[in-house]
Amino acid sequence: MSNNNLLYRQVQSPMVLKIAKWIIGIFLVIGLCSHFIANDMPLLAKYEGSVSSPATVEFLSDIGIVDSRIYDETKFKWKIMPPIPYSSDQLNSRFNVSVGPLDNQEVSSLRYRHWLGTDQLGRDVLAGLVHGTNIAVKVGLLSVFFSLLLGLYLGLLSGYFGDNSWKINIFALLIGTLIKALGLYYILYPIIVNPGLFYYLNLTFIVTILQLALYKFIPGSTKPSISLPIDLITTKIIEVLNSIPTLFIILAFLAIFTKPSIWNVIIIISIIGWPKFARLARAEILQIKNLEYIESAKSIGLSDFQIILKHALPNAITSVISITAFAISGAILLESTLSFLGLGIPLDHVSWGSMLADARVNFSSWWLALFPGLAIFFVLISFYIIGNQLNEKMNARH
Amino acid sequence: MLQHIVIRSLMIIPTLLIVSIVAFILSMSTPGDEIDQALALEGVTLDDDRISVTNYNSQYKKKAKQLGKDKPPFYFTIQPSNYPSYKEWSDINVYDRKDIKRLIKSNIPLESAISYIQAIGDFENKYYDAKDTLSADLKTDWKQSIALLRKPKQLTSIRKELIYLANEYQDTPHIEDITEILTLIPLDGKNSTWHVPSLRWHGINNQYHSWISSFITGDFRMSILDAQPVFTKIRSAMKWTVLLILMNLVLSLLISIPLSILSAYYANSRLDRLISGLSLAVYSVPVFWMATLLIVYFTTDTYSKWLDVFPSPASFYSESETGLFGLLSKYFGRLILPVICISLKDIAYLTRVIRADLIKESTKDYATTLKAKGVSKWNAMWKHILPNSMISTVTIIISNIPLALAGGLIIEVIFNIPGMGRLMYSSIIQSDWNVVYAILMLISLVTVVFYLIGDVLYTFLNPKVSYSNDE
């Protein structure tokens, strides 16, 4: 115990922890409300005789709920602007060189001042930071969520069943694999051809009937006959993923997408990230699988999957959760690295990495190189500190 | 022990095979066309005349044969049953392939798609015949209708557009042709049938098989971009990467070991806290940000004249030097900044890990005994605790080397160093897949081997761990 205290004492200072928590809180709030914090559209305005909220419309259209709408800026009777009255992609024609935060900016009022300067196209750096936060939050949280799900699923199954105890009927396995392959094929089908909904329904119906008929009429098709080496499969996939350095495998995966999109990045980072979770979940369940309460759960007739869900999962999840903070920081770092290289995120989205890439071209503007980097730095270090704290709590439990 | 090593090394083979298959499937799903790119580099492009089209077709097929791309990609393919087989596909004119594929995707049978595209080809020939006599207006109009006919995105809406065009230009000579062509294609979509996936077996005469068999025998093929052997490209790139990794290793060990010893010696003091805090902070600095800052402040004279001490990363490296030492002596100044960037993260990581190891060792019983015997704290640390903690430290350092490859990629791209990472990056962007395969395979081999070495070394140095009582 004293050992752990020595190891983790230095980051445990309550002041540092408090600051880290505040930074993460601010990061999440800014990321989720970025449209209401930095926007060239007003929060509330009187437009064509009625009160409307262009910023909300933009926010909803960004999620995909409503269609985007173009407002004529001269027709606002009155308007309430967001705290930063610029959006990340708004070009300012008055400048053809970047303007520093300390320069004389000749703006109408202090409210319209570029507090962190602009880049060479006149885009406000502060607004870019706010919108970059949005992307970082999206990528960080969603990719970690997906990899957590996948890692827990495979880790729990492989730890609980091992190589020998997941008994499956060979027929069920073959038919199931065939049906899953067909399903995958028809999920990818719209990319290849356009069959229409009717064909899907038809196919699902026929396949279901086929499956039921086979199960019903083939003798012994419900009795387990072979065991599925789920542990071997999972560990082999993890080994393959681990054998290529992260950036190399990401570059190779990114090459197959024709259109850059934030979802590509999220999917790829989750594919890269799940082994960590799977390994932890597997180790955790290996420890508890032979404990008495699992035995007694078995003895009262709970099925394997009920035991995994009700007893194994709650035990494994605490230690798995303890590395999410590290995983989120890793995802944010990867996203900014990729957008720094100009890959993955569409070019019209401003992200911290792409802002830094701009700075590489503009040597004379120190503010372009400094502020996005500081943003990444503070978010990463806060997540590391929180991650250390979580880890320590988990270690103390054991 | 030996048995364990042999089994572990044999397990590398399936891993590498899976990596090769994954890399191959990835290359098959990329949108870019390698042959197009290779031809464009040779100066063969499509121009606006008939000779160029036929010429391009024959050149393309020749190039495909030369690169081995006319074979089926894998041992088997799974495609919708209305897709043409590989043989049928290779008979189709290259120029028309994309258009026919698009038509097949919209559920039009292969035969009608081919006849439709052929009719457009005839129509196009008519255009080329009459090209010189046409007015500029008519020329663009004719071209536009050909383009519309070739790329029917939404077939029903395209028909409306074409009818509109036909009505607009009543007097143009080609209007009957358009209406005739349009009758060839069933536009109402009734022809769409249910296409089950069909599995086609191609045997061993396929692209993957020929690539992997030549790879195993040591022939890495040619780069498509400059017709250089991939092997020479990788060898010259590998030199730089090895140089970077070695310099990184030396620098990070030189700094992190003394720091961690200090930190562990004065555990929990103010100095320890400073070092640990600093290493945490340095660990959170993104590599590319550090690189950008260093480039901006140390290689340009924007801020002050004297800061411009290092040469700019935009200038080129000459490839004449052969040995590592030749490179090192010539480019030492230019490699300082990149090595600092790569090693900062390693220094931070190693300092934390080695410190933790040292402290773990110093809480063990023998350390307490040493203290009771009156051995001075410094002697205990230097003579007993440090050698004991080296076991796990060496393992960590060795397993950390492949990670430096990933960190090296972005540094090589930023600092313009012609190493493996930059080669991979540029090859992926230019879809030069022969190079990418080779790099992926080599890097995964290196990574797996280093993990194996770390593992074996750990057992070797620490007799307590044995694999005999493994489950």
PDB file of C-alpha atoms in Angstrom, chain A residues 76-202:
ATOM      1  CA  PHE A  76     -32.107  41.524 -38.358  1.00  0.00           C
ATOM      2  CA  LYS A  77     -34.135  44.136 -36.478  1.00  0.00           C
ATOM      3  CA  TRP A  78     -32.426  43.452 -33.186  1.00  0.00           C
ATOM      4  CA  LYS A  79     -30.091  40.682 -32.217  1.00  0.00           C
ATOM      5  CA  ILE A  80     -28.324  39.144 -29.242  1.00  0.00           C
ATOM      6  CA  MET A  81     -24.901  37.882 -30.291  1.00  0.00           C
ATOM      7  CA  PRO A  82     -23.023  34.997 -28.652  1.00  0.00           C
ATOM      8  CA  PRO A  83     -20.038  35.826 -26.393  1.00  0.00           C
ATOM      9  CA  ILE A  84     -17.677  35.406 -29.360  1.00  0.00           C
ATOM     10  CA  PRO A  85     -19.385  37.001 -32.358  1.00  0.00           C
ATOM     11  CA  TYR A  86     -17.344  35.053 -34.936  1.00  0.00           C
ATOM     12  CA  SER A  87     -17.663  31.584 -36.338  1.00  0.00           C
ATOM     13  CA  SER A  88     -14.675  29.396 -37.082  1.00  0.00           C
ATOM     14  CA  ASP A  89     -14.954  29.562 -40.880  1.00  0.00           C
ATOM     15  CA  GLN A  90     -15.916  33.202 -41.211  1.00  0.00           C
ATOM     16  CA  LEU A  91     -13.480  35.017 -43.470  1.00  0.00           C
ATOM     17  CA  ASN A  92     -12.773  38.620 -42.710  1.00  0.00           C
ATOM     18  CA  SER A  93     -12.030  40.515 -45.874  1.00  0.00           C
ATOM     19  CA  ARG A  94     -10.522  43.507 -44.113  1.00  0.00           C
ATOM     20  CA  PHE A  95      -7.408  41.554 -43.308  1.00  0.00           C
ATOM     21  CA  ASN A  96      -5.112  39.981 -45.795  1.00  0.00           C
ATOM     22  CA  VAL A  97      -2.471  39.244 -43.200  1.00  0.00           C
ATOM     23  CA  SER A  98      -2.985  37.589 -39.848  1.00  0.00           C
ATOM     24  CA  VAL A  99      -3.673  39.948 -36.988  1.00  0.00           C
ATOM     25  CA  GLY A 100      -2.106  39.363 -33.610  1.00  0.00           C
ATOM     26  CA  PRO A 101      -3.922  39.552 -30.293  1.00  0.00           C
ATOM     27  CA  LEU A 102      -1.821  42.551 -29.246  1.00  0.00           C
ATOM     28  CA  ASP A 103      -2.026  44.465 -32.541  1.00  0.00           C
ATOM     29  CA  ASN A 104      -4.252  47.442 -33.148  1.00  0.00           C
ATOM     30  CA  GLN A 105      -7.258  45.737 -34.675  1.00  0.00           C
ATOM     31  CA  GLU A 106      -9.507  48.677 -35.656  1.00  0.00           C
ATOM     32  CA  VAL A 107     -12.752  46.968 -34.647  1.00  0.00           C
ATOM     33  CA  SER A 108     -15.993  48.796 -33.942  1.00  0.00           C
ATOM     34  CA  SER A 109     -16.212  47.824 -30.296  1.00  0.00           C
ATOM     35  CA  LEU A 110     -14.318  45.796 -27.757  1.00  0.00           C
ATOM     36  CA  ARG A 111     -16.874  43.019 -28.190  1.00  0.00           C
ATOM     37  CA  TYR A 112     -15.743  42.458 -31.756  1.00  0.00           C
ATOM     38  CA  ARG A 113     -12.061  42.368 -30.896  1.00  0.00           C
ATOM     39  CA  HIS A 114     -10.146  39.215 -31.923  1.00  0.00           C
ATOM     40  CA  TRP A 115      -8.848  38.334 -28.477  1.00  0.00           C
ATOM     41  CA  LEU A 116      -6.478  35.649 -29.749  1.00  0.00           C
ATOM     42  CA  GLY A 117      -5.873  37.177 -33.168  1.00  0.00           C
ATOM     43  CA  THR A 118      -6.779  35.845 -36.597  1.00  0.00           C
ATOM     44  CA  ASP A 119      -5.104  33.709 -39.195  1.00  0.00           C
ATOM     45  CA  GLN A 120      -4.074  34.904 -42.647  1.00  0.00           C
ATOM     46  CA  LEU A 121      -7.637  34.471 -43.978  1.00  0.00           C
ATOM     47  CA  GLY A 122      -9.082  36.565 -41.177  1.00  0.00           C
ATOM     48  CA  ARG A 123     -10.609  33.655 -39.279  1.00  0.00           C
ATOM     49  CA  ASP A 124     -10.856  34.265 -35.550  1.00  0.00           C
ATOM     50  CA  VAL A 125      -8.481  32.006 -33.582  1.00  0.00           C
ATOM     51  CA  LEU A 126     -10.650  31.930 -30.449  1.00  0.00           C
ATOM     52  CA  ALA A 127     -13.708  30.855 -32.459  1.00  0.00           C
ATOM     53  CA  GLY A 128     -11.558  28.208 -34.150  1.00  0.00           C
ATOM     54  CA  LEU A 129     -10.462  26.922 -30.740  1.00  0.00           C
ATOM     55  CA  VAL A 130     -14.084  26.685 -29.614  1.00  0.00           C
ATOM     56  CA  HIS A 131     -15.135  24.750 -32.714  1.00  0.00           C
ATOM     57  CA  GLY A 132     -12.017  22.578 -32.453  1.00  0.00           C
ATOM     58  CA  THR A 133     -13.163  21.723 -28.930  1.00  0.00           C
ATOM     59  CA  ASN A 134     -16.444  20.528 -30.421  1.00  0.00           C
ATOM     60  CA  ILE A 135     -14.616  18.088 -32.711  1.00  0.00           C
ATOM     61  CA  ALA A 136     -12.274  16.962 -29.948  1.00  0.00           C
ATOM     62  CA  VAL A 137     -15.216  16.239 -27.615  1.00  0.00           C
ATOM     63  CA  LYS A 138     -17.110  14.377 -30.324  1.00  0.00           C
ATOM     64  CA  VAL A 139     -14.146  12.253 -31.360  1.00  0.00           C
ATOM     65  CA  GLY A 140     -12.882  11.675 -27.826  1.00  0.00           C
ATOM     66  CA  LEU A 141     -16.165  10.641 -26.242  1.00  0.00           C
ATOM     67  CA  LEU A 142     -17.748   8.737 -29.135  1.00  0.00           C
ATOM     68  CA  SER A 143     -14.679   6.752 -30.150  1.00  0.00           C
ATOM     69  CA  VAL A 144     -13.948   5.769 -26.563  1.00  0.00           C
ATOM     70  CA  PHE A 145     -17.594   4.818 -26.082  1.00  0.00           C
ATOM     71  CA  PHE A 146     -17.556   2.533 -29.125  1.00  0.00           C
ATOM     72  CA  SER A 147     -14.222   0.961 -28.273  1.00  0.00           C
ATOM     73  CA  LEU A 148     -15.415   0.468 -24.680  1.00  0.00           C
ATOM     74  CA  LEU A 149     -18.481  -1.422 -25.933  1.00  0.00           C
ATOM     75  CA  LEU A 150     -16.502  -3.597 -28.333  1.00  0.00           C
ATOM     76  CA  GLY A 151     -13.682  -4.195 -25.847  1.00  0.00           C
ATOM     77  CA  LEU A 152     -16.072  -5.140 -23.037  1.00  0.00           C
ATOM     78  CA  TYR A 153     -18.021  -7.482 -25.302  1.00  0.00           C
ATOM     79  CA  LEU A 154     -15.027  -9.391 -26.640  1.00  0.00           C
ATOM     80  CA  GLY A 155     -13.024  -9.212 -23.423  1.00  0.00           C
ATOM     81  CA  LEU A 156     -15.838 -10.540 -21.245  1.00  0.00           C
ATOM     82  CA  LEU A 157     -16.701 -13.346 -23.647  1.00  0.00           C
ATOM     83  CA  SER A 158     -13.092 -14.440 -24.147  1.00  0.00           C
ATOM     84  CA  GLY A 159     -12.292 -14.241 -20.433  1.00  0.00           C
ATOM     85  CA  TYR A 160     -15.401 -16.042 -19.303  1.00  0.00           C
ATOM     86  CA  PHE A 161     -15.502 -18.824 -21.845  1.00  0.00           C
ATOM     87  CA  GLY A 162     -11.835 -19.276 -22.640  1.00  0.00           C
ATOM     88  CA  ASP A 163     -11.108 -21.614 -25.487  1.00  0.00           C
ATOM     89  CA  ASN A 164     -12.990 -24.687 -24.443  1.00  0.00           C
ATOM     90  CA  SER A 165     -16.225 -23.881 -22.722  1.00  0.00           C
ATOM     91  CA  TRP A 166     -18.347 -22.005 -25.251  1.00  0.00           C
ATOM     92  CA  LYS A 167     -20.162 -24.998 -26.666  1.00  0.00           C
ATOM     93  CA  ILE A 168     -21.898 -24.405 -29.925  1.00  0.00           C
ATOM     94  CA  ASN A 169     -23.676 -26.677 -32.293  1.00  0.00           C
ATOM     95  CA  ILE A 170     -21.685 -27.004 -35.484  1.00  0.00           C
ATOM     96  CA  PHE A 171     -24.805 -26.547 -37.618  1.00  0.00           C
ATOM     97  CA  ALA A 172     -25.834 -23.477 -35.726  1.00  0.00           C
ATOM     98  CA  LEU A 173     -22.319 -22.104 -36.131  1.00  0.00           C
ATOM     99  CA  LEU A 174     -22.197 -22.734 -39.862  1.00  0.00           C
ATOM    100  CA  ILE A 175     -25.662 -21.391 -40.506  1.00  0.00           C
ATOM    101  CA  GLY A 176     -25.089 -18.481 -38.179  1.00  0.00           C
ATOM    102  CA  THR A 177     -21.835 -17.575 -39.930  1.00  0.00           C
ATOM    103  CA  LEU A 178     -23.508 -17.852 -43.313  1.00  0.00           C
ATOM    104  CA  ILE A 179     -26.382 -15.687 -42.195  1.00  0.00           C
ATOM    105  CA  LYS A 180     -24.064 -13.138 -40.629  1.00  0.00           C
ATOM    106  CA  ALA A 181     -21.998 -13.054 -43.810  1.00  0.00           C
ATOM    107  CA  LEU A 182     -25.173 -12.556 -45.832  1.00  0.00           C
ATOM    108  CA  GLY A 183     -26.268  -9.861 -43.416  1.00  0.00           C
ATOM    109  CA  LEU A 184     -22.936  -8.074 -43.742  1.00  0.00           C
ATOM    110  CA  TYR A 185     -23.125  -8.411 -47.489  1.00  0.00           C
ATOM    111  CA  TYR A 186     -26.561  -6.871 -47.578  1.00  0.00           C
ATOM    112  CA  ILE A 187     -25.568  -4.134 -45.158  1.00  0.00           C
ATOM    113  CA  LEU A 188     -22.821  -3.251 -47.622  1.00  0.00           C
ATOM    114  CA  TYR A 189     -25.238  -3.858 -50.493  1.00  0.00           C
ATOM    115  CA  PRO A 190     -26.435  -0.251 -50.893  1.00  0.00           C
ATOM    116  CA  ILE A 191     -22.823   0.738 -51.457  1.00  0.00           C
ATOM    117  CA  ILE A 192     -22.584  -1.771 -54.287  1.00  0.00           C
ATOM    118  CA  VAL A 193     -26.105  -1.652 -55.757  1.00  0.00           C
ATOM    119  CA  ASN A 194     -29.468  -0.161 -54.860  1.00  0.00           C
ATOM    120  CA  PRO A 195     -31.894  -2.996 -54.251  1.00  0.00           C
ATOM    121  CA  GLY A 196     -34.642  -1.097 -52.447  1.00  0.00           C
ATOM    122  CA  LEU A 197     -36.298  -1.875 -49.136  1.00  0.00           C
ATOM    123  CA  PHE A 198     -38.519  -4.616 -50.514  1.00  0.00           C
ATOM    124  CA  TYR A 199     -35.566  -6.872 -51.181  1.00  0.00           C
ATOM    125  CA  TYR A 200     -34.288  -6.479 -47.652  1.00  0.00           C
ATOM    126  CA  LEU A 201     -37.643  -7.507 -46.214  1.00  0.00           C
ATOM    127  CA  ASN A 202     -37.867 -10.398 -48.626  1.00  0.00           C
TER     128      ASN A 202
END
